[in-house]
Amino acid sequence: MAKRFLTQCSLQALSTWLVGQSRRFSSQGLPILLSKFQDTGRSACQPRCVDRHFKKSLHSSSALRMSDWVYTEDLRPELDMDDICDNVEKIAENIRRRKGDADVHEVVELWKKLKYLEKELNDLQDEGSSPALANHLDLLKTQIRETEDVFYQSAARLPNRTHPEVPMGGGDEPRLVMLIGEKPSFNFPIKSHVELGEHLDIIRIKNLGHVTGHRSYFFKGAAAMLEHALICFTVDRLLGRGFRAISVPDLVHPIVFEGCGMRTKGLHTQVYQLDHRKHNMDLCLSGTAEVGIAGYFMDTVLDVAELPQKKFAISQCFRAETTHSAEARGLYRVHQFMKVEMFCVATEDQSEYIFDELIAIQRDLFTELGLHFQVLDMPSHDLGAPAYRKYDIEAWMPARQSYGEISSASNCTDYQSRRLRIKYRSKEGDLRHAYTLNGTACAVPRVLLTLLECNQERDGSVSIPKALQPYMNGKTVITKPPGGFLHHTRL
């Protein structure tokens, strides 16, 4: 068949036919040729735990959605295409319930096209060698490379599977798993954490536009000590639970973000990106240590006896926070903050109890700090791309008169490991993709603001929880300084 086709068609005709095939298989009419490292054209990327993921990206055009993912030949997802092809409608329904923007039908069509072109290449290679045939082979190889680029760009947008107990559907609310602690009550007018910080002269938020811009802050005095105390308290508890410390870089390549299921391009991305045209490097500022720890395990093969791996990292987190919200002033939503992050690599059989352990650690930490909080099983449309199941913890914040998110934990199954090639060797000797899980142990600004508001006294002072006092040099109360306030006036 291939020989008859070649004898009847010129090189130009073959080229025209291949382009026609690509248009037929590409339902969105997207350009086929994609460079290995594309110009991202903006300066941010979006982690999974900010603003509940992907909500606003749904309104972008098909072409923009495709270009939101940075696929490179260095990092091809090791997808289970047999499973995807056998469960197209089930996956399409999962995407709909998660409010994702992937198109599994397009992924399958591109896969079929790729397999068709590869078969054509094999058939032509069996025909022998000649200058004319060599030209045809080069053209076909180019078309295969280009189709692979489009296929992996499209396939990278597929979300993870969803746990059967997760609340389903776009209108579903989170399921309350547990409510812990007593809600604080006051017999006096309460202050917000911003007012308390100014009154006690421990937080500076005003007049920073000329220094750092909006959504920024300075901790000083007792607030800076409290930040340090929260980190030390959390680290001590994690070490006692068998976690091991790791220090991660703040600058990470976009492909690691992509491998974690986080977009590095698009209108509503959340992580800052260096301008590689100026710095001659393609790097992003990490919005969570999850990315750095995942990158540490990237392209590794562990022995099953080494699992589970339980790591934690203390890191600065950088987030663009492009969303408009009521928390424009204060510590709830800021561009840079300290966080202690937990990250685990496990087998499938270990993943459920590791997930339960992450939640138990979070629950114990916040209980020891005396917080009133609720644990929520998040619905499908709030999972983002990588999570199979996600629990959020929301603490009561008196000034808001509502609960606010202070922590989350996610079981990402093999979603990230297939994209980052994190594997382990089983007892039987075969290679399997590991399961990855992550959880926030302490997002300092949100926990700190909750502690300030919940422990305030009538005179504007703040009681320090007993669990933190050993890390505060024995200090039990934060009081207003006798004088010497530093007044800030922009000249």
Coordinates of N, CA and C in Angstrom, one line a residue, residues 186-356:
F186 N -16.3 36.8 72.9 CA -15.7 38.0 73.5 C -16.9 38.9 74.1
N187 N -16.6 39.6 75.2 CA -17.6 40.5 75.8 C -17.1 41.9 75.6
F188 N -16.4 42.2 74.5 CA -15.9 43.5 74.2 C -15.7 43.6 72.7
P189 N -15.7 44.8 72.1 CA -15.5 44.9 70.7 C -14.1 44.4 70.3
I190 N -14.1 43.5 69.3 CA -12.8 42.9 68.9 C -12.1 43.7 67.8
K191 N -10.9 43.5 67.8 CA -10.0 44.1 66.7 C -9.7 43.1 65.7
S192 N -9.4 43.5 64.5 CA -8.9 42.6 63.4 C -7.4 42.4 63.7
H193 N -6.8 41.5 63.0 CA -5.3 41.3 63.2 C -4.6 42.5 62.7
V194 N -5.1 43.2 61.7 CA -4.4 44.4 61.2 C -4.4 45.5 62.3
E195 N -5.6 45.7 63.0 CA -5.7 46.6 64.0 C -4.9 46.2 65.2
L196 N -4.8 45.0 65.5 CA -4.0 44.5 66.7 C -2.5 44.7 66.4
G197 N -2.1 44.4 65.1 CA -0.8 44.6 64.7 C -0.3 46.0 64.8
E198 N -1.2 46.9 64.4 CA -0.8 48.3 64.5 C -0.8 48.8 66.0
H199 N -1.8 48.4 66.7 CA -1.9 48.8 68.1 C -0.7 48.3 68.9
L200 N -0.3 47.1 68.7 CA 0.9 46.5 69.4 C 2.2 46.8 68.8
D201 N 2.2 47.5 67.6 CA 3.4 47.9 66.9 C 4.2 46.6 66.5
I202 N 3.6 45.6 66.0 CA 4.3 44.4 65.7 C 4.1 44.0 64.2
I203 N 3.2 44.7 63.5 CA 3.0 44.4 62.1 C 2.9 45.7 61.3
R204 N 3.6 45.9 60.3 CA 3.5 47.0 59.4 C 2.9 46.6 58.1
I205 N 1.8 47.2 57.7 CA 1.1 46.9 56.4 C 1.0 48.2 55.6
K206 N 0.7 49.3 56.3 CA 0.5 50.6 55.7 C 1.8 51.1 55.0
N207 N 1.5 52.0 54.0 CA 2.6 52.7 53.4 C 3.8 51.9 52.9
L208 N 3.4 50.8 52.2 CA 4.5 49.9 51.6 C 4.4 49.9 50.1
G209 N 3.6 50.7 49.5 CA 3.5 50.8 48.0 C 4.8 51.1 47.4
H210 N 5.6 52.0 48.0 CA 6.9 52.4 47.4 C 8.0 51.5 47.7
V211 N 7.7 50.5 48.6 CA 8.8 49.5 49.0 C 8.6 48.2 48.4
T212 N 7.4 47.6 48.6 CA 7.1 46.3 48.1 C 5.9 46.1 47.3
G213 N 5.0 47.2 47.3 CA 3.7 47.1 46.6 C 2.7 46.6 47.6
H214 N 1.5 46.3 47.1 CA 0.4 45.9 47.9 C 0.6 44.4 48.2
R215 N -0.2 43.9 49.2 CA -0.2 42.5 49.6 C 1.1 42.1 50.2
S216 N 1.7 43.0 51.0 CA 3.0 42.7 51.6 C 2.9 43.2 53.1
Y217 N 4.0 42.9 53.8 CA 3.9 43.3 55.2 C 5.3 43.2 55.8
F218 N 5.5 43.7 57.0 CA 6.7 43.5 57.8 C 6.2 43.0 59.2
F219 N 6.9 41.9 59.6 CA 6.7 41.5 61.0 C 7.9 42.1 61.8
K220 N 7.6 42.5 63.0 CA 8.6 43.0 63.9 C 8.3 42.7 65.3
G221 N 9.4 42.7 66.1 CA 9.2 42.4 67.5 C 8.5 41.1 67.8
A222 N 7.4 41.1 68.5 CA 6.8 39.9 68.9 C 6.2 39.1 67.8
A223 N 5.8 39.8 66.7 CA 5.2 39.1 65.5 C 6.3 38.3 64.8
A224 N 7.5 38.9 64.7 CA 8.6 38.2 64.1 C 9.0 37.0 65.0
M225 N 9.0 37.2 66.3 CA 9.3 36.1 67.2 C 8.2 35.0 67.1
L226 N 7.0 35.4 66.9 CA 5.8 34.5 66.8 C 6.0 33.7 65.5
E227 N 6.4 34.3 64.4 CA 6.6 33.6 63.2 C 7.7 32.5 63.4
H228 N 8.8 32.8 64.0 CA 9.8 31.9 64.3 C 9.3 30.8 65.3
A229 N 8.5 31.1 66.2 CA 8.0 30.2 67.2 C 7.1 29.2 66.5
L230 N 6.2 29.6 65.6 CA 5.3 28.7 64.8 C 6.1 27.7 64.0
I231 N 7.2 28.2 63.4 CA 8.0 27.3 62.6 C 8.7 26.2 63.4
C232 N 9.3 26.7 64.5 CA 10.0 25.8 65.4 C 9.1 24.8 66.1
F233 N 7.9 25.2 66.5 CA 6.9 24.3 67.1 C 6.5 23.3 66.1
T234 N 6.2 23.7 64.8 CA 5.8 22.7 63.8 C 6.9 21.7 63.5
V235 N 8.1 22.2 63.3 CA 9.2 21.3 63.0 C 9.4 20.3 64.1
D236 N 9.4 20.7 65.3 CA 9.5 19.7 66.4 C 8.5 18.6 66.4
R237 N 7.2 19.0 66.1 CA 6.1 18.0 66.0 C 6.3 17.1 64.8
L238 N 6.8 17.6 63.7 CA 7.0 16.8 62.5 C 8.2 15.8 62.7
L239 N 9.2 16.3 63.3 CA 10.3 15.4 63.6 C 9.9 14.2 64.5
G240 N 9.0 14.5 65.4 CA 8.5 13.5 66.3 C 7.6 12.5 65.6
R241 N 7.1 12.9 64.4 CA 6.2 12.0 63.6 C 7.0 11.2 62.5
G242 N 8.3 11.3 62.5 CA 9.1 10.5 61.6 C 9.4 11.2 60.3
F243 N 9.1 12.5 60.2 CA 9.4 13.3 59.0 C 10.9 13.7 59.0
R244 N 11.4 13.9 57.8 CA 12.8 14.3 57.7 C 12.9 15.6 57.0
A245 N 13.8 16.5 57.4 CA 13.9 17.9 56.9 C 14.6 17.8 55.5
I246 N 14.2 18.7 54.7 CA 14.9 19.0 53.4 C 14.8 20.5 53.1
S247 N 15.9 21.0 52.6 CA 15.9 22.4 52.2 C 15.8 22.5 50.7
V248 N 14.8 23.2 50.1 CA 14.6 23.2 48.7 C 14.9 24.6 48.1
P249 N 15.2 24.7 46.8 CA 15.4 25.9 46.1 C 14.1 26.7 45.9
D250 N 14.2 28.0 45.9 CA 13.0 28.8 45.6 C 12.8 28.9 44.1
L251 N 13.8 28.8 43.3 CA 13.7 28.9 41.8 C 13.7 27.5 41.2
V252 N 12.7 27.2 40.5 CA 12.5 25.9 39.9 C 12.0 26.0 38.5
H253 N 12.4 25.0 37.6 CA 12.1 25.0 36.2 C 10.6 24.8 36.0
P254 N 10.0 25.5 35.1 CA 8.6 25.4 34.8 C 8.1 23.9 34.6
I255 N 9.0 23.1 34.0 CA 8.5 21.7 33.8 C 8.2 20.9 35.1
V256 N 8.8 21.3 36.2 CA 8.5 20.7 37.5 C 7.1 21.1 37.9
F257 N 6.8 22.4 37.8 CA 5.4 22.9 38.0 C 4.4 22.1 37.2
E258 N 4.7 22.0 35.9 CA 3.8 21.3 35.0 C 3.6 19.8 35.5
G259 N 4.7 19.2 35.9 CA 4.7 17.9 36.3 C 3.8 17.7 37.6
C260 N 3.8 18.8 38.4 CA 2.9 18.8 39.6 C 1.5 19.1 39.3
G261 N 1.2 19.4 38.0 CA -0.2 19.7 37.7 C -0.5 21.2 37.8
M262 N 0.5 22.1 37.8 CA 0.3 23.5 38.0 C 0.7 24.3 36.7
R263 N -0.1 25.2 36.3 CA 0.1 25.9 35.1 C 1.1 27.0 35.3
T264 N 2.0 27.2 34.3 CA 3.0 28.2 34.3 C 2.7 29.3 33.3
K265 N 1.6 29.3 32.7 CA 1.2 30.3 31.7 C -0.2 30.6 31.8
G266 N -0.7 31.7 31.3 CA -2.1 32.0 31.2 C -2.4 33.2 32.0
L267 N -3.7 33.7 31.9 CA -4.1 34.9 32.4 C -4.2 34.9 34.0
H268 N -4.5 33.8 34.6 CA -4.8 33.8 36.0 C -3.7 32.9 36.8
T269 N -2.5 32.9 36.3 CA -1.5 32.2 37.0 C -1.1 32.9 38.2
Q270 N -0.4 32.2 39.1 CA -0.2 32.7 40.5 C 1.3 32.8 40.9
V271 N 2.2 32.2 40.1 CA 3.6 32.1 40.6 C 4.4 33.0 39.6
Y272 N 5.3 33.8 40.2 CA 6.1 34.7 39.4 C 7.2 33.9 38.5
Q273 N 7.4 34.4 37.3 CA 8.4 33.7 36.5 C 9.5 34.7 36.0
L274 N 10.7 34.3 36.1 CA 11.8 35.1 35.6 C 11.7 35.4 34.1
D275 N 12.1 36.5 33.7 CA 12.1 36.8 32.2 C 13.4 36.1 31.7
H276 N 13.2 35.0 31.0 CA 14.4 34.2 30.5 C 15.1 35.0 29.4
R277 N 14.5 36.0 28.8 CA 15.2 36.7 27.8 C 16.2 37.6 28.4
K278 N 16.1 38.0 29.7 CA 17.1 38.8 30.4 C 18.1 38.0 31.1
H279 N 17.6 36.9 31.7 CA 18.4 36.1 32.6 C 19.0 34.8 32.0
N280 N 18.6 34.5 30.7 CA 19.1 33.4 30.0 C 18.8 32.1 30.7
M281 N 17.7 32.0 31.4 CA 17.2 30.8 32.1 C 15.7 30.9 32.3
D282 N 15.1 29.7 32.3 CA 13.7 29.6 32.4 C 13.3 29.0 33.7
L283 N 13.0 29.9 34.7 CA 12.8 29.5 36.1 C 11.6 30.3 36.7
C284 N 10.9 29.7 37.6 CA 9.8 30.3 38.3 C 10.1 30.3 39.8
L285 N 9.6 31.4 40.5 CA 9.6 31.4 41.9 C 8.6 30.5 42.5
S286 N 9.0 29.6 43.4 CA 8.0 28.6 43.9 C 7.0 29.2 44.8
G287 N 5.7 28.7 44.6 CA 4.7 29.1 45.5 C 4.4 28.2 46.6
T288 N 5.1 27.1 46.6 CA 5.0 26.1 47.7 C 6.2 25.1 47.6
A289 N 6.7 24.7 48.7 CA 7.8 23.7 48.7 C 7.5 22.4 48.1
E290 N 6.2 22.1 47.9 CA 5.8 20.9 47.2 C 6.5 20.7 45.9
V291 N 6.6 21.9 45.2 CA 7.3 21.8 43.9 C 8.7 21.4 44.0
G292 N 9.4 22.0 44.9 CA 10.9 21.7 45.1 C 11.1 20.3 45.5
I293 N 10.3 19.8 46.5 CA 10.5 18.4 47.0 C 10.1 17.4 45.8
A294 N 9.1 17.7 45.1 CA 8.7 16.8 44.0 C 9.8 16.8 43.0
G295 N 10.5 18.0 42.7 CA 11.6 18.0 41.8 C 12.8 17.2 42.3
Y296 N 13.0 17.2 43.6 CA 14.0 16.4 44.2 C 13.9 14.9 43.9
F297 N 12.7 14.4 43.8 CA 12.4 13.0 43.5 C 12.2 12.7 42.0
M298 N 12.2 13.8 41.2 CA 12.0 13.7 39.8 C 13.1 12.8 39.1
D299 N 12.7 11.9 38.2 CA 13.6 11.0 37.5 C 14.4 10.1 38.5
T300 N 13.7 9.6 39.5 CA 14.4 8.7 40.4 C 13.6 7.4 40.5
V301 N 14.4 6.3 40.9 CA 13.8 5.0 41.1 C 14.1 4.6 42.5
L302 N 13.1 4.5 43.4 CA 13.4 4.1 44.8 C 13.1 2.6 44.9
D303 N 13.7 2.0 46.0 CA 13.3 0.7 46.3 C 12.1 0.7 47.2
V304 N 11.2 -0.3 47.1 CA 10.0 -0.3 47.8 C 10.3 -0.3 49.3
A305 N 11.4 -0.8 49.8 CA 11.8 -0.8 51.2 C 12.1 0.6 51.7
E306 N 12.3 1.6 50.8 CA 12.6 2.9 51.2 C 11.3 3.7 51.4
L307 N 10.2 3.1 51.0 CA 8.9 3.9 51.1 C 8.1 3.5 52.4
P308 N 7.4 4.4 52.9 CA 7.2 5.8 52.4 C 8.3 6.7 52.7
Q309 N 8.5 7.7 51.9 CA 9.4 8.8 52.1 C 8.6 10.0 52.7
K310 N 8.9 10.5 53.9 CA 8.2 11.6 54.5 C 9.1 12.7 54.7
K311 N 8.9 13.8 54.0 CA 9.7 15.0 54.0 C 8.9 16.2 54.4
F312 N 9.7 17.2 55.0 CA 9.1 18.5 55.2 C 10.1 19.6 54.9
A313 N 9.6 20.7 54.4 CA 10.5 21.8 54.1 C 9.9 23.1 54.6
I314 N 10.8 24.0 55.0 CA 10.5 25.4 55.4 C 10.9 26.3 54.2
S315 N 10.0 27.0 53.7 CA 10.4 27.8 52.5 C 9.6 29.1 52.5
Q316 N 10.2 30.1 51.8 CA 9.4 31.2 51.3 C 8.6 30.9 50.2
C317 N 7.3 31.3 50.2 CA 6.4 31.0 49.1 C 6.0 32.4 48.4
F318 N 6.0 32.3 47.1 CA 5.8 33.5 46.3 C 4.6 33.3 45.4
R319 N 3.6 34.2 45.5 CA 2.4 34.0 44.7 C 1.9 35.4 44.2
A320 N 1.5 35.4 43.0 CA 1.1 36.7 42.3 C -0.2 37.2 42.9
E321 N -1.1 36.3 43.3 CA -2.4 36.6 43.8 C -3.1 37.7 42.9
T322 N -3.4 37.2 41.7 CA -4.0 38.1 40.7 C -5.5 38.2 40.9
T323 N -6.1 37.4 41.8 CA -7.5 37.4 42.0 C -7.9 38.6 42.8
H324 N -9.1 39.2 42.6 CA -9.6 40.3 43.4 C -10.4 39.7 44.5
S325 N -10.2 40.1 45.8 CA -10.9 39.6 46.9 C -11.0 40.6 48.0
A326 N -11.8 40.3 49.0 CA -12.1 41.2 50.1 C -10.9 41.3 51.0
E327 N -9.9 40.3 50.9 CA -8.8 40.3 51.8 C -7.6 41.1 51.2
A328 N -7.9 42.2 50.6 CA -6.8 43.0 49.9 C -5.8 43.6 50.9
R329 N -6.3 43.8 52.1 CA -5.5 44.4 53.2 C -5.4 43.4 54.3
G330 N -4.2 43.1 54.7 CA -4.1 42.1 55.8 C -3.2 41.0 55.4
L331 N -3.1 39.9 56.2 CA -2.2 38.8 56.0 C -2.8 37.6 55.4
Y332 N -4.1 37.6 55.1 CA -4.8 36.4 54.6 C -4.3 36.1 53.2
R333 N -4.1 37.1 52.3 CA -3.7 36.8 50.9 C -2.5 37.7 50.6
V334 N -1.3 37.2 50.6 CA -0.1 38.0 50.4 C 0.8 37.4 49.3
H335 N 1.7 38.2 48.9 CA 2.6 37.8 47.8 C 3.8 36.9 48.2
Q336 N 4.2 37.0 49.5 CA 5.3 36.3 50.0 C 5.1 35.9 51.4
F337 N 5.3 34.6 51.8 CA 5.1 34.2 53.1 C 5.9 32.9 53.4
M338 N 6.1 32.6 54.7 CA 6.8 31.4 55.2 C 5.8 30.3 55.3
K339 N 6.2 29.1 55.0 CA 5.3 27.9 55.1 C 6.1 26.7 55.4
V340 N 5.6 25.8 56.2 CA 6.1 24.5 56.4 C 5.3 23.5 55.7
E341 N 5.8 22.8 54.7 CA 5.1 21.9 53.8 C 5.5 20.5 54.0
M342 N 4.6 19.5 54.0 CA 4.8 18.1 54.1 C 4.6 17.5 52.7
F343 N 5.5 16.5 52.4 CA 5.4 15.9 51.1 C 5.8 14.4 51.3
C344 N 5.0 13.5 50.8 CA 5.3 12.1 51.0 C 5.3 11.3 49.6
V345 N 6.1 10.3 49.5 CA 6.2 9.4 48.4 C 5.9 8.0 48.9
A346 N 4.9 7.3 48.3 CA 4.5 6.1 48.9 C 4.0 5.1 47.8
T347 N 3.8 3.9 48.2 CA 3.1 2.9 47.3 C 1.6 3.2 47.3
E348 N 0.9 2.6 46.4 CA -0.5 2.7 46.3 C -1.2 2.2 47.6
D349 N -0.7 1.1 48.1 CA -1.2 0.5 49.4 C -1.0 1.4 50.6
Q350 N 0.1 2.2 50.6 CA 0.4 3.0 51.7 C -0.3 4.4 51.7
S351 N -0.8 4.8 50.5 CA -1.2 6.1 50.3 C -2.4 6.5 51.2
E352 N -3.4 5.6 51.4 CA -4.5 6.0 52.2 C -4.2 6.3 53.7
Y353 N -3.3 5.5 54.3 CA -3.0 5.8 55.7 C -2.0 7.0 55.8
I354 N -1.2 7.2 54.7 CA -0.4 8.4 54.7 C -1.3 9.6 54.7
F355 N -2.3 9.6 53.8 CA -3.3 10.7 53.7 C -3.9 11.0 55.1
D356 N -4.3 9.9 55.7 CA -4.9 10.0 57.1 C -3.9 10.6 58.1

